[in-house]
Coordinates of C-alpha atoms and ligand atoms in Angstrom, one line a residue:
M1 CA 0.0 0.0 0.0
E2 CA 1.4 3.4 -1.0
T3 CA 1.5 5.8 2.0
Q4 CA 3.5 8.7 0.7
S5 CA 0.7 10.4 -1.2
K6 CA 0.6 14.2 -0.8
D7 CA -2.9 15.0 -2.1
R8 CA -4.8 13.0 0.5
I9 CA -4.5 12.5 4.2
I10 CA -2.6 9.6 5.5
I11 CA -4.0 8.1 8.8
L12 CA -1.4 6.6 11.2
D13 CA -3.2 4.8 14.0
T14 CA -1.3 4.6 17.2
T15 CA -3.9 3.0 19.4
L16 CA -1.6 0.0 19.9
R17 CA 1.3 2.2 20.9
D18 CA 0.4 5.6 22.3
G19 CA -3.1 4.5 23.1
E20 CA -2.0 1.5 25.0
Q21 CA 0.2 3.7 27.2
C22 CA -2.8 4.8 29.3
P23 CA -3.3 3.2 32.7
G24 CA -5.2 -0.1 32.5
A25 CA -5.4 -0.2 28.7
T26 CA -2.8 -3.0 28.6
L27 CA -3.7 -5.5 25.9
N28 CA -2.3 -9.0 25.4
V29 CA -0.8 -10.0 22.0
D30 CA -4.0 -11.7 20.8
E31 CA -6.1 -8.7 21.7
K32 CA -3.6 -6.5 19.8
L33 CA -3.9 -8.7 16.8
L34 CA -7.7 -8.4 16.8
I35 CA -7.5 -4.6 17.0
A36 CA -4.8 -4.6 14.2
R37 CA -7.0 -6.7 11.9
Q38 CA -9.9 -4.4 12.6
L39 CA -7.7 -1.3 11.9
A40 CA -6.8 -2.9 8.6
R41 CA -10.5 -3.3 7.8
L42 CA -11.1 0.3 8.8
G43 CA -8.5 1.3 6.2
V44 CA -5.8 3.0 8.1
D45 CA -2.6 3.6 6.1
V46 CA -0.2 2.9 8.9
I47 CA -0.5 0.9 12.1
E48 CA 2.0 1.9 14.8
A49 CA 1.9 -1.5 16.3
G50 CA 4.1 -0.9 19.4
F51 CA 7.5 -0.1 20.8
A52 CA 9.4 -3.2 20.0
F53 CA 12.3 -2.6 22.3
A54 CA 10.1 -1.9 25.3
S55 CA 9.5 -5.5 26.3
P56 CA 9.4 -9.0 24.8
G57 CA 5.6 -8.8 24.8
D58 CA 5.7 -5.6 22.8
F59 CA 8.2 -7.1 20.4
E60 CA 6.1 -10.2 19.9
A61 CA 3.0 -8.0 19.2
V62 CA 4.7 -5.9 16.6
E63 CA 6.2 -9.0 14.9
R64 CA 2.9 -10.9 14.9
I65 CA 1.0 -7.9 13.5
A66 CA 3.7 -7.5 10.9
Q67 CA 3.4 -11.2 9.9
T68 CA -0.4 -11.4 9.8
V69 CA -1.7 -7.9 9.0
G70 CA 1.3 -6.5 7.1
T71 CA 0.3 -8.1 3.8
E72 CA 1.0 -6.8 0.3
D73 CA -2.3 -4.9 0.2
G74 CA -2.4 -4.3 3.9
P75 CA -1.3 -1.2 5.9
T76 CA 2.3 -0.2 6.7
I77 CA 3.4 -1.7 10.0
C78 CA 5.5 0.6 12.1
S79 CA 7.4 0.3 15.3
L80 CA 8.5 3.2 17.5
A81 CA 12.2 3.4 18.6
R82 CA 14.1 5.9 20.6
A83 CA 17.1 7.4 18.7
I84 CA 19.2 4.6 20.2
R85 CA 20.9 1.8 18.2
E86 CA 19.4 -1.1 20.2
D87 CA 15.9 0.3 19.9
I88 CA 16.2 0.7 16.2
Q89 CA 17.6 -2.8 15.8
A90 CA 14.7 -4.2 17.7
A91 CA 12.2 -2.2 15.7
A92 CA 13.8 -3.4 12.4
R93 CA 13.7 -7.0 13.4
A94 CA 10.1 -6.8 14.6
I95 CA 8.7 -5.2 11.5
K96 CA 10.7 -7.3 9.0
P97 CA 7.9 -9.7 8.1
A98 CA 5.6 -6.9 6.9
A99 CA 5.3 -6.2 3.2
H100 CA 5.3 -2.5 4.0
A101 CA 7.2 -1.5 7.1
R102 CA 8.4 1.7 8.9
I103 CA 10.7 2.6 11.7
H104 CA 9.6 5.7 13.7
T105 CA 12.5 7.1 15.7
F106 CA 12.3 10.1 18.0
I107 CA 14.4 12.3 20.3
S108 CA 13.3 15.3 22.4
T109 CA 14.3 18.8 21.1
S110 CA 12.7 21.3 23.5
D111 CA 15.2 23.0 25.8
I112 CA 13.3 21.8 28.9
H113 CA 13.6 18.2 27.8
L114 CA 17.3 18.6 26.8
E115 CA 18.2 20.2 30.1
Y116 CA 16.3 18.0 32.6
Q117 CA 15.6 14.7 30.8
L118 CA 18.4 14.1 28.2
K119 CA 21.0 16.3 29.8
K120 CA 22.4 17.0 26.3
T121 CA 23.2 20.1 24.3
R122 CA 21.4 21.2 21.2
A123 CA 24.4 20.3 19.1
E124 CA 24.6 16.8 20.6
V125 CA 20.9 16.1 19.9
L126 CA 21.2 17.4 16.3
A127 CA 24.0 15.0 15.7
I128 CA 22.1 12.0 17.3
A129 CA 19.0 12.7 15.3
E130 CA 21.0 12.7 12.0
E131 CA 23.0 9.7 12.9
M132 CA 20.0 7.6 14.1
V133 CA 17.8 8.5 11.2
A134 CA 20.7 7.3 8.9
Y135 CA 21.0 4.2 11.0
A136 CA 17.3 3.4 10.7
K137 CA 17.6 4.1 7.0
S138 CA 20.2 1.4 6.8
F139 CA 17.5 -1.1 7.6
I140 CA 14.5 0.3 5.8
E141 CA 13.4 2.9 3.2
D142 CA 10.4 4.2 5.1
V143 CA 11.7 6.1 8.2
E144 CA 9.7 8.6 10.3
F145 CA 11.4 11.0 12.6
S146 CA 9.8 12.9 15.5
P147 CA 11.4 15.8 17.4
M148 CA 9.6 15.1 20.7
D149 CA 8.0 18.2 22.3
A150 CA 8.3 20.0 19.0
A151 CA 5.5 22.4 19.9
R152 CA 7.6 23.8 22.7
T153 CA 10.9 23.7 20.8
D154 CA 12.6 26.9 19.6
P155 CA 11.4 26.9 15.9
E156 CA 14.8 28.0 14.5
Y157 CA 16.4 24.9 16.2
L158 CA 13.5 22.7 15.1
Y159 CA 14.1 23.7 11.4
Q160 CA 17.8 22.7 11.7
V161 CA 16.9 19.3 13.3
L162 CA 14.3 18.6 10.6
E163 CA 16.6 19.6 7.7
R164 CA 19.3 17.2 9.0
A165 CA 16.9 14.4 9.6
I166 CA 15.4 14.7 6.1
A167 CA 18.9 14.8 4.6
A168 CA 19.7 11.6 6.5
G169 CA 16.8 9.9 4.9
A170 CA 13.6 10.6 6.9
T171 CA 10.6 10.1 4.6
T172 CA 8.0 11.4 7.1
I173 CA 8.7 14.1 9.7
N174 CA 6.3 14.2 12.5
I175 CA 5.6 17.2 14.7
P176 CA 4.4 16.2 18.1
D177 CA 2.6 18.4 20.6
T178 CA 3.7 16.0 23.3
V179 CA 2.2 17.8 26.3
G180 CA -1.0 19.1 24.6
Y181 CA 0.0 22.7 25.0
T182 CA -0.4 24.3 21.6
T183 CA -3.5 26.1 20.1
P184 CA -4.8 25.8 16.6
S185 CA -3.4 29.0 15.2
E186 CA 0.0 28.5 16.8
F187 CA 0.2 24.9 15.5
G188 CA -0.9 26.0 12.0
A189 CA 1.8 28.7 12.1
L190 CA 4.4 26.2 13.2
I191 CA 3.6 23.9 10.2
Q192 CA 3.7 26.9 7.9
G193 CA 7.1 28.0 9.4
I194 CA 8.4 24.5 8.8
K195 CA 7.3 24.6 5.2
A196 CA 8.9 27.9 4.7
N197 CA 12.2 27.4 6.5
V198 CA 13.2 23.8 6.0
P199 CA 14.7 23.7 2.5
N200 CA 14.3 20.0 1.8
I201 CA 10.8 19.7 3.4
N202 CA 9.1 18.9 0.1
S203 CA 10.9 15.6 -0.1
C204 CA 8.9 14.2 2.8
V205 CA 5.5 14.0 4.3
I206 CA 4.6 16.3 7.2
S207 CA 2.9 14.5 10.0
V208 CA 1.3 15.7 13.3
H209 CA 0.9 14.0 16.6
G210 CA -0.8 15.6 19.6
H211 CA -2.2 15.1 23.0
N212 CA -5.5 16.4 24.3
D213 CA -4.6 18.0 27.6
L214 CA -6.5 21.2 26.7
G215 CA -9.1 19.4 24.5
L216 CA -7.6 21.0 21.4
A217 CA -5.8 18.0 19.7
V218 CA -8.3 17.5 16.9
A219 CA -8.7 21.3 16.2
N220 CA -4.9 21.6 16.2
F221 CA -4.6 18.8 13.6
L222 CA -7.3 20.3 11.3
E223 CA -5.4 23.6 11.3
A224 CA -2.2 21.7 10.6
V225 CA -3.9 20.1 7.5
K226 CA -4.7 23.6 6.2
H227 CA -1.0 24.4 6.3
G228 CA 0.4 21.3 4.7
A229 CA 0.3 18.4 7.2
R230 CA -0.6 15.2 5.3
Q231 CA -0.3 12.5 8.0
L232 CA -2.4 12.5 11.2
E233 CA -1.4 10.3 14.1
C234 CA -4.4 9.4 16.1
T235 CA -6.1 6.7 18.2
I236 CA -9.5 5.1 18.3
N237 CA -11.8 6.8 20.9
G238 CA -8.8 9.2 21.5
I239 CA -7.3 7.0 24.1
G240 CA -3.7 7.6 25.2
E241 CA -1.4 9.1 27.8
R242 CA -3.2 11.5 30.2
A243 CA -6.1 13.2 28.3
G244 CA -5.4 11.0 25.3
N245 CA -4.5 11.6 21.7
A246 CA -6.4 13.2 18.8
A247 CA -9.4 10.9 18.1
L248 CA -9.3 9.1 14.8
E249 CA -13.1 9.1 14.4
E250 CA -13.4 12.8 15.0
L251 CA -10.6 13.7 12.5
V252 CA -11.9 11.4 9.8
M253 CA -15.5 12.5 10.1
A254 CA -14.5 16.2 10.3
L255 CA -12.6 15.7 7.0
H256 CA -15.5 13.7 5.6
V257 CA -18.4 15.9 6.6
R258 CA -16.6 19.1 5.8
R259 CA -14.7 18.0 2.8
Q260 CA -15.9 21.0 0.7
Y261 CA -14.2 23.2 3.3
F262 CA -10.9 21.2 3.2
N263 CA -10.8 20.3 -0.5
P264 CA -9.0 23.5 -1.6
Y265 CA -6.3 23.0 1.0
L266 CA -5.4 19.8 -0.7
G267 CA -5.5 21.4 -4.1
R268 CA -8.9 19.9 -5.1
P269 CA -12.0 21.6 -6.5
V270 CA -14.3 22.7 -3.7
D271 CA -17.1 20.2 -4.7
S272 CA -14.8 17.2 -5.2
E273 CA -16.5 14.1 -3.8
E274 CA -13.3 12.1 -3.6
P275 CA -12.7 11.1 0.1
L276 CA -9.9 12.9 1.8
T277 CA -8.8 9.7 3.7
K278 CA -8.9 6.0 2.8
I279 CA -10.9 5.2 5.9
D280 CA -14.1 3.1 5.5
T281 CA -16.2 5.2 7.8
R282 CA -18.8 2.4 8.2
Q283 CA -16.2 0.5 10.2
I284 CA -15.8 3.3 12.8
Y285 CA -18.4 2.3 15.3
K286 CA -17.4 -1.3 15.3
T287 CA -13.8 -0.4 15.8
S288 CA -14.7 2.0 18.6
R289 CA -16.6 -0.7 20.4
L290 CA -13.8 -3.3 20.0
V291 CA -11.2 -1.0 21.4
S292 CA -13.4 0.1 24.3
N293 CA -14.3 -3.5 25.1
L294 CA -10.7 -4.8 25.0
T295 CA -9.1 -1.9 26.8
G296 CA -11.8 -1.4 29.3
M297 CA -11.7 2.4 28.5
L298 CA -15.3 3.4 28.3
V299 CA -16.6 5.9 25.8
Q300 CA -18.4 8.8 27.4
P301 CA -22.0 9.1 26.2
N302 CA -21.6 12.6 24.8
K303 CA -18.3 11.7 23.0
A304 CA -18.4 13.1 19.4
I305 CA -19.1 10.5 16.7
V306 CA -19.1 7.3 18.8
G307 CA -20.7 8.3 22.1
A308 CA -24.1 6.6 22.9
N309 CA -25.8 10.0 22.6
A310 CA -24.0 11.3 19.5
F311 CA -27.0 10.6 17.3
A312 CA -29.8 10.8 19.9
H313 CA -32.3 13.7 19.8
E314 CA -34.1 14.4 23.0
S315 CA -35.6 17.8 22.7
G316 CA -39.1 18.0 21.1
I317 CA -38.0 20.8 18.7
H318 CA -35.1 18.7 17.4
Q319 CA -37.2 15.6 17.1
D320 CA -39.9 17.5 15.2
G321 CA -37.3 18.9 12.8
I322 CA -35.6 15.5 12.3
L323 CA -39.0 13.9 11.4
K324 CA -39.6 16.7 8.8
N325 CA -36.1 16.6 7.3
K326 CA -33.1 14.9 8.8
L327 CA -30.8 17.7 7.7
T328 CA -32.5 20.2 10.1
Y329 CA -30.4 18.9 13.1
E330 CA -28.2 16.1 11.7
I331 CA -24.9 16.9 9.9
M332 CA -24.1 13.2 9.3
D333 CA -25.9 10.0 9.0
A334 CA -25.6 7.4 11.7
Q335 CA -25.2 4.8 9.0
S336 CA -22.0 6.5 7.7
I337 CA -20.2 5.3 10.9
G338 CA -21.9 1.9 10.7
L339 CA -24.2 2.6 13.6
T340 CA -27.5 1.4 12.2
D341 CA -26.3 -1.8 10.6
N342 CA -27.9 -3.7 13.3
Q343 CA -29.8 -6.4 11.5
I344 CA -31.7 -9.0 13.3
V345 CA -30.3 -12.1 11.7
L346 CA -30.3 -15.1 14.0
G347 CA -32.6 -16.7 16.4
K348 CA -32.8 -19.9 18.5
H349 CA -33.3 -22.1 15.5
S350 CA -30.2 -20.8 13.7
G351 CA -27.5 -23.5 13.3
R352 CA -23.8 -23.5 13.8
N353 CA -23.1 -22.8 10.1
A354 CA -25.3 -19.7 10.0
F355 CA -23.7 -18.5 13.2
R356 CA -20.2 -19.1 11.8
T357 CA -21.0 -17.5 8.5
R358 CA -22.5 -14.3 10.0
L359 CA -19.5 -14.0 12.4
K360 CA -17.2 -14.3 9.4
E361 CA -19.2 -11.6 7.5
L362 CA -18.8 -9.4 10.6
G363 CA -15.1 -9.9 10.4
F364 CA -14.5 -12.4 13.2
E365 CA -12.1 -15.2 12.6
L366 CA -12.6 -17.5 15.6
S367 CA -10.6 -20.7 16.2
E368 CA -12.6 -23.9 16.3
T369 CA -12.5 -23.9 20.2
E370 CA -13.6 -20.3 20.4
L371 CA -16.3 -20.9 17.9
N372 CA -17.7 -23.8 19.8
K373 CA -17.7 -21.9 23.1
A374 CA -19.2 -18.8 21.4
F375 CA -21.9 -21.0 19.8
L376 CA -22.9 -22.5 23.1
K377 CA -23.2 -19.0 24.5
F378 CA -25.2 -17.9 21.5
K379 CA -27.7 -20.8 22.0
D380 CA -28.0 -19.9 25.6
Q381 CA -28.7 -16.2 24.8
A382 CA -31.1 -17.1 22.0
D383 CA -33.1 -19.2 24.4
K384 CA -33.6 -16.2 26.6
K385 CA -33.8 -13.5 23.9
K386 CA -35.9 -14.2 20.8
E387 CA -33.8 -12.4 18.3
I388 CA -30.1 -12.0 18.2
S389 CA -28.8 -8.9 16.4
D390 CA -25.4 -8.2 14.9
W391 CA -24.4 -6.2 18.0
D392 CA -25.4 -9.1 20.2
L393 CA -23.3 -11.4 18.0
E394 CA -20.3 -9.0 18.3
A395 CA -20.6 -8.9 22.0
I396 CA -20.7 -12.7 22.2
A397 CA -17.7 -13.1 19.9
N398 CA -15.7 -10.3 21.5
D399 CA -16.3 -11.9 24.8
E400 CA -14.9 -15.2 23.6
I401 CA -11.8 -14.0 21.8
Q402 CA -10.8 -11.3 24.3
Q403 CA -10.6 -13.6 27.3
A404 CA -7.4 -13.3 29.3
P405 CA -5.8 -16.6 30.0
E406 CA -8.4 -18.6 31.7
L407 CA -6.7 -19.2 35.0
F408 CA -9.8 -19.0 37.2
R409 CA -13.1 -20.0 35.7
L410 CA -16.6 -19.1 37.0
E411 CA -18.6 -22.3 37.4
L412 CA -21.5 -21.0 39.4
V413 CA -22.9 -17.7 40.7
Q414 CA -26.0 -17.4 42.6
V415 CA -27.5 -14.4 44.5
S416 CA -30.3 -13.7 46.7
C417 CA -31.4 -10.1 47.1
G418 CA -34.4 -7.8 47.2
S419 CA -36.1 -5.3 49.5
G420 CA -35.9 -6.5 53.1
A421 CA -33.2 -9.1 52.2
R422 CA -29.5 -9.0 52.9
P423 CA -27.8 -9.4 49.5
T424 CA -26.0 -12.7 49.6
A425 CA -23.9 -14.4 46.9
T426 CA -22.4 -17.9 46.5
V427 CA -19.8 -18.5 43.9
T428 CA -17.9 -21.6 42.7
L429 CA -14.7 -21.1 40.8
R430 CA -12.4 -23.6 39.1
T431 CA -8.8 -22.7 40.1
P432 CA -5.8 -23.0 37.7
S433 CA -5.0 -26.4 39.2
G434 CA -8.5 -27.7 38.4
E435 CA -9.9 -27.6 41.9
E436 CA -13.4 -26.3 42.5
L437 CA -13.8 -23.9 45.4
T438 CA -17.0 -22.5 46.7
D439 CA -17.6 -19.6 49.0
A440 CA -20.3 -17.1 50.0
A441 CA -20.5 -13.5 51.2
I442 CA -22.9 -10.8 52.2
G443 CA -22.6 -7.4 50.5
T444 CA -24.2 -4.0 50.2
G445 CA -25.8 -5.2 46.9
P446 CA -25.8 -8.3 44.8
V447 CA -22.7 -7.3 42.8
D448 CA -20.8 -6.3 45.9
A449 CA -21.8 -9.7 47.5
V450 CA -20.5 -11.5 44.4
Y451 CA -17.2 -9.6 44.4
K452 CA -16.7 -10.3 48.1
A453 CA -17.4 -14.0 47.6
I454 CA -14.9 -14.1 44.7
N455 CA -12.4 -12.3 46.9
R456 CA -12.8 -15.0 49.5
V457 CA -11.7 -17.6 46.9
V458 CA -9.1 -15.6 45.0
N459 CA -7.3 -14.0 47.8
V460 CA -5.6 -11.0 46.1
P461 CA -6.3 -7.6 47.7
N462 CA -7.3 -5.2 45.0
Q463 CA -9.3 -2.0 44.7
L464 CA -12.3 -1.8 42.3
I465 CA -11.9 1.6 40.7
E466 CA -14.6 1.5 37.9
F467 CA -17.7 -0.6 37.3
S468 CA -20.1 0.1 34.5
V469 CA -23.1 -1.8 32.9
Q470 CA -24.3 -0.9 29.5
S471 CA -26.9 -2.5 27.4
V472 CA -25.8 -3.8 23.9
T473 CA -29.2 -3.2 22.3
A474 CA -32.5 -1.6 23.4
G475 CA -35.2 -3.7 25.1
I476 CA -35.7 -5.4 28.4
D477 CA -34.0 -8.6 27.2
A478 CA -30.8 -6.9 26.0
L479 CA -27.4 -8.2 26.7
G480 CA -25.7 -6.3 29.5
E481 CA -22.0 -5.5 29.0
V482 CA -20.0 -5.0 32.2
T483 CA -16.7 -3.3 32.1
I484 CA -14.6 -3.0 35.2
R485 CA -11.1 -1.7 36.2
L486 CA -9.3 -2.7 39.3
R487 CA -6.0 -1.5 40.8
Y488 CA -3.5 -4.0 42.2
Q489 CA -0.4 -2.3 43.7
E490 CA 0.3 0.5 41.1
R491 CA -1.2 -1.3 38.1
V492 CA -4.7 -1.1 36.6
F493 CA -6.4 -4.1 35.0
S494 CA -9.6 -4.2 33.0
G495 CA -12.2 -6.9 32.6
H496 CA -15.2 -7.1 30.3
A497 CA -18.1 -9.6 29.9
A498 CA -21.6 -9.7 28.3
N499 CA -24.6 -11.6 29.4
T500 CA -28.4 -11.2 29.6
D501 CA -27.9 -11.7 33.3
I502 CA -25.9 -8.7 34.6
I503 CA -24.9 -10.5 37.8
V504 CA -23.3 -13.2 35.7
A505 CA -21.7 -10.6 33.5
S506 CA -20.4 -8.8 36.5
A507 CA -18.9 -11.9 38.0
Q508 CA -17.3 -12.9 34.6
A509 CA -15.9 -9.4 34.1
Y510 CA -14.3 -9.5 37.6
I511 CA -12.8 -13.0 36.9
N512 CA -11.6 -11.7 33.6
A513 CA -9.7 -8.8 35.3
L514 CA -8.3 -11.1 38.0
N515 CA -7.0 -13.4 35.3
R516 CA -5.2 -10.6 33.6
L517 CA -3.8 -9.5 36.9
Y518 CA -2.5 -13.0 37.6
A519 CA -1.1 -13.4 34.1
A520 CA 0.8 -10.1 34.5
L521 CA 2.5 -11.0 37.7
P522 CA 6.2 -10.5 37.1
A523 CA 8.7 -13.2 37.5
S524 CA 10.2 -11.3 40.5
E525 CA 7.1 -12.2 42.4
G526 CA 8.0 -15.9 42.1
P527 CA 6.6 -18.4 39.7
R528 CA 3.1 -17.3 38.9
E529 CA 1.7 -20.8 39.6
Q530 CA 3.1 -20.6 43.2
V531 CA 1.6 -17.1 43.7
I532 CA -1.7 -18.5 42.4
A533 CA -1.6 -21.4 44.8
E534 CA -0.8 -19.2 47.7
G535 CA -3.4 -16.7 46.7
V536 CA -6.2 -19.2 46.7
S537 CA -7.8 -19.6 50.0
K538 CA -8.6 -23.1 51.2
Ligands
KIV1 O1 3.7 12.4 22.3 C1 4.8 12.2 21.7 O2 5.7 13.1 21.6 C2 5.1 10.9 21.2 C3 6.3 10.7 20.3 C4 7.0 9.4 20.6 C5 5.9 10.8 18.9 O3 4.3 10.0 21.4
ZN2 ZN1 2.3 10.8 22.1

């Protein structure tokens, strides 16, 4: 896939790298692969798949994404690397299997970073940037260079660094607003200044990267596009460090809905209908849900484009207008982001083949074991609920494929509650050694009682920091999706599960998070199996 085009916008998705850096969003390799496959379906040009040198897990994720998603007609697969030889070597090895691959190397250039973090002079950083871009180039043609904290870097110095990086072989230069400090007009002026003062700038693509600390990331990027930026680095649902990154769905839909406004900046006739990006916008909603489910990072209801209320009209005046003509209060169609493709396709008489076929059409490639388990769950749900929609199917399939290693398994959960009753729960769990343990507890409510009963079996002190239940579809028989986040020592783990019974979903989501926690226990805490054995109360 050709990514160097200058008359359209290149989308680099960094959900799996910068997005995954936010607390609790940690994904395992299989989950990263699922997201990468969906990003390819969404049509992103470049997937920044991770930071290969950071850990063996990161390396494996980048390499497996390069192997499976980096096909000839697939996206470019990119790994981040500090401007350090070992980082660049790891990145080069990890991306090697991809048909189109990129190394993205970076070094800070702002005085504050140079003085306090790098403890290097401007001249030293200039030389490192040049040398390391050339080193990356010795492995691969497609090299991106980022002067970190560019938005707070002295522009004159920034121009010099960029010129030298481009001369050394950078094909994309990326301008990061690392701390989310800039404003749209300042950022636009910075891009304009770069175009005017970096003599070799036309031989590469200008990219932008920005954080949302002041809520300005998307606005900053759109202004940058007007001044010549042609690659946007963004994440699904805007997840990322602190307040997150610029949100892909917002950028893409702004460029789509307002293309007549942006066309002239890309040298096109005002009324050109040619899309400005290669994104298949109908995949946006599905991608958003997948990322939210797997990372446990919920989407706020009023979030632009993908929030639950983004297309809801409450006020009578708005509803009246919409009924008369949609354009009165709607600037885009819910269908354009794939929101209304919610067909009722299966029911309790549907067979395994129909189930498998529909899942395949929805883009799920389940292993035989996953398919068998998902099918049982589907039958169970179809018994309770007459009709199973695509969204229900997605929830069932996501639930199956996203499971953390099944160390503990929920065998039974039973609650007794109601007015005048003390909420009481009994749970039976199968431990990693195959033993079945049962315990019971009283709580302030049924979910609290279930969590306390599970805690009595899985004896790991942790703090529940987030618990949410959302319905997958409308209706009293809807599947309930539970997302939780818990803190163990300094780390955050997420869990997710869907079921028509929200108590069962709550218990499964909790077990899911506990399994991630156990799976992530470092070697320094002793063999995991031993910790598990000690953690389980007898
Ligand atoms: O925010 C930042 O500056 C980054 C760079 C590594 C591009 O993420
Ligand atoms: Zn960043």
